[in-house]
Amino acid sequence: DTAVSQTPKYLVTQMGNDKSIKCEQNLGHDTMYWYKQDSKKFLKIMFSYNNKELIINETVPNRFSPKSPDKAHLNLHINSLELGDSAVYFCASSQRRDSYNEQFFGPGTRLTVL
Amino acid sequence: GENVEQHPSTLSVQEGDSAVIKCTYSDSASNYFPWYKQELGKRPQLIIDIRSNVGEKKDQRIAVTLNKTAKHFSLHITETQPEDSAVYFCAATEGSQGNLIFGKGTKLSVKP
């Protein structure tokens, strides 16, 4: 069984478009995250979401918005896509937000903005 | 906020040799330090972690050491094998909140 899944795996789109990436976890975890991995492989936290509490990395543009319909899902919506948004986006989950919790990553979504 | 520095950025070793990757962190409240391995085109996966109340932890060929006073921690891989080739990331928690701040990664190449 896949623990953390994401769709789509690849996403190619034009500048200015709006797109969404879906994430689902079947681990029963309370906390979910979105990370951006750029071309230099740098992994950067974008959001963490726990019991309807959202913590936003202050460097993330407000064009990015996470939406959680329920505890098992955390989707990422991106408005007005820019060239610099091209990256691999990873969803992750952990049992709780506090420390000592292994984060399980999804397979990633490679976003290419043309 | 937390800042994690990781060195070296690339590391090439001969099969059977040891590999050491070092990280420093800035937030004295950080209390959890995991290491993730990411193979090409794959997701990051946890290989070992250490809590702030422990100085060393070992799991077969992999060990991690933590020096809280100096705010640095290291990953040691002994008897390296070609399948150890990957990018390795260290991370530290932002305070006790649980958000992980990652180092920039070390690309390890193990030559047969």
PDB file of C-alpha atoms in Angstrom, chain B residues 46-95:
ATOM      1  CA  LEU B  46      14.680   8.544   6.563  1.00  0.00           C
ATOM      2  CA  ILE B  47      17.789   6.463   7.236  1.00  0.00           C
ATOM      3  CA  ILE B  48      18.613   7.432  10.808  1.00  0.00           C
ATOM      4  CA  ASP B  49      17.731  10.103  13.346  1.00  0.00           C
ATOM      5  CA  ILE B  50      18.957  11.306  16.724  1.00  0.00           C
ATOM      6  CA  ARG B  51      17.348  13.229  19.555  1.00  0.00           C
ATOM      7  CA  SER B  52      19.045  16.015  21.439  1.00  0.00           C
ATOM      8  CA  ASN B  53      19.423  13.949  24.622  1.00  0.00           C
ATOM      9  CA  VAL B  54      21.575  11.353  22.845  1.00  0.00           C
ATOM     10  CA  GLY B  55      25.173  11.766  21.713  1.00  0.00           C
ATOM     11  CA  GLU B  56      25.466   8.873  19.300  1.00  0.00           C
ATOM     12  CA  LYS B  57      23.268   6.351  17.539  1.00  0.00           C
ATOM     13  CA  LYS B  58      24.230   3.434  15.328  1.00  0.00           C
ATOM     14  CA  ASP B  59      22.307   1.231  12.909  1.00  0.00           C
ATOM     15  CA  GLN B  60      24.454  -1.374  11.167  1.00  0.00           C
ATOM     16  CA  ARG B  61      26.819   0.525   8.821  1.00  0.00           C
ATOM     17  CA  ILE B  62      25.308   3.929   9.600  1.00  0.00           C
ATOM     18  CA  ALA B  63      25.968   6.083  12.665  1.00  0.00           C
ATOM     19  CA  VAL B  64      25.128   9.620  13.665  1.00  0.00           C
ATOM     20  CA  THR B  65      26.881  11.723  16.293  1.00  0.00           C
ATOM     21  CA  LEU B  66      25.594  14.913  17.896  1.00  0.00           C
ATOM     22  CA  ASN B  67      27.523  17.623  19.719  1.00  0.00           C
ATOM     23  CA  LYS B  68      24.932  19.966  21.219  1.00  0.00           C
ATOM     24  CA  THR B  69      27.487  22.360  22.640  1.00  0.00           C
ATOM     25  CA  ALA B  70      29.090  22.928  19.261  1.00  0.00           C
ATOM     26  CA  LYS B  71      25.735  22.593  17.437  1.00  0.00           C
ATOM     27  CA  HIS B  72      26.950  20.075  14.942  1.00  0.00           C
ATOM     28  CA  PHE B  73      26.053  16.544  13.964  1.00  0.00           C
ATOM     29  CA  SER B  74      27.570  14.068  11.540  1.00  0.00           C
ATOM     30  CA  LEU B  75      26.603  11.021   9.506  1.00  0.00           C
ATOM     31  CA  HIS B  76      29.110   8.190   9.242  1.00  0.00           C
ATOM     32  CA  ILE B  77      28.756   5.389   6.704  1.00  0.00           C
ATOM     33  CA  THR B  78      31.238   2.538   6.967  1.00  0.00           C
ATOM     34  CA  GLU B  79      32.065  -0.116   4.373  1.00  0.00           C
ATOM     35  CA  THR B  80      30.365   1.882   1.649  1.00  0.00           C
ATOM     36  CA  GLN B  81      28.676   0.060  -1.213  1.00  0.00           C
ATOM     37  CA  PRO B  82      27.643   1.304  -4.682  1.00  0.00           C
ATOM     38  CA  GLU B  83      23.988   1.281  -3.568  1.00  0.00           C
ATOM     39  CA  ASP B  84      24.880   3.935  -0.970  1.00  0.00           C
ATOM     40  CA  SER B  85      25.290   6.367  -3.866  1.00  0.00           C
ATOM     41  CA  ALA B  86      22.598   9.050  -3.425  1.00  0.00           C
ATOM     42  CA  VAL B  87      22.024  12.558  -2.106  1.00  0.00           C
ATOM     43  CA  TYR B  88      22.000  12.727   1.678  1.00  0.00           C
ATOM     44  CA  PHE B  89      20.227  15.488   3.581  1.00  0.00           C
ATOM     45  CA  CYS B  90      20.617  16.424   7.196  1.00  0.00           C
ATOM     46  CA  ALA B  91      17.823  18.316   8.943  1.00  0.00           C
ATOM     47  CA  ALA B  92      17.080  19.989  12.243  1.00  0.00           C
ATOM     48  CA  THR B  93      13.816  21.032  13.815  1.00  0.00           C
ATOM     49  CA  GLU B  94      12.847  24.663  13.993  1.00  0.00           C
ATOM     50  CA  GLY B  95      12.766  24.921  17.762  1.00  0.00           C
TER      51      GLY B  95
END
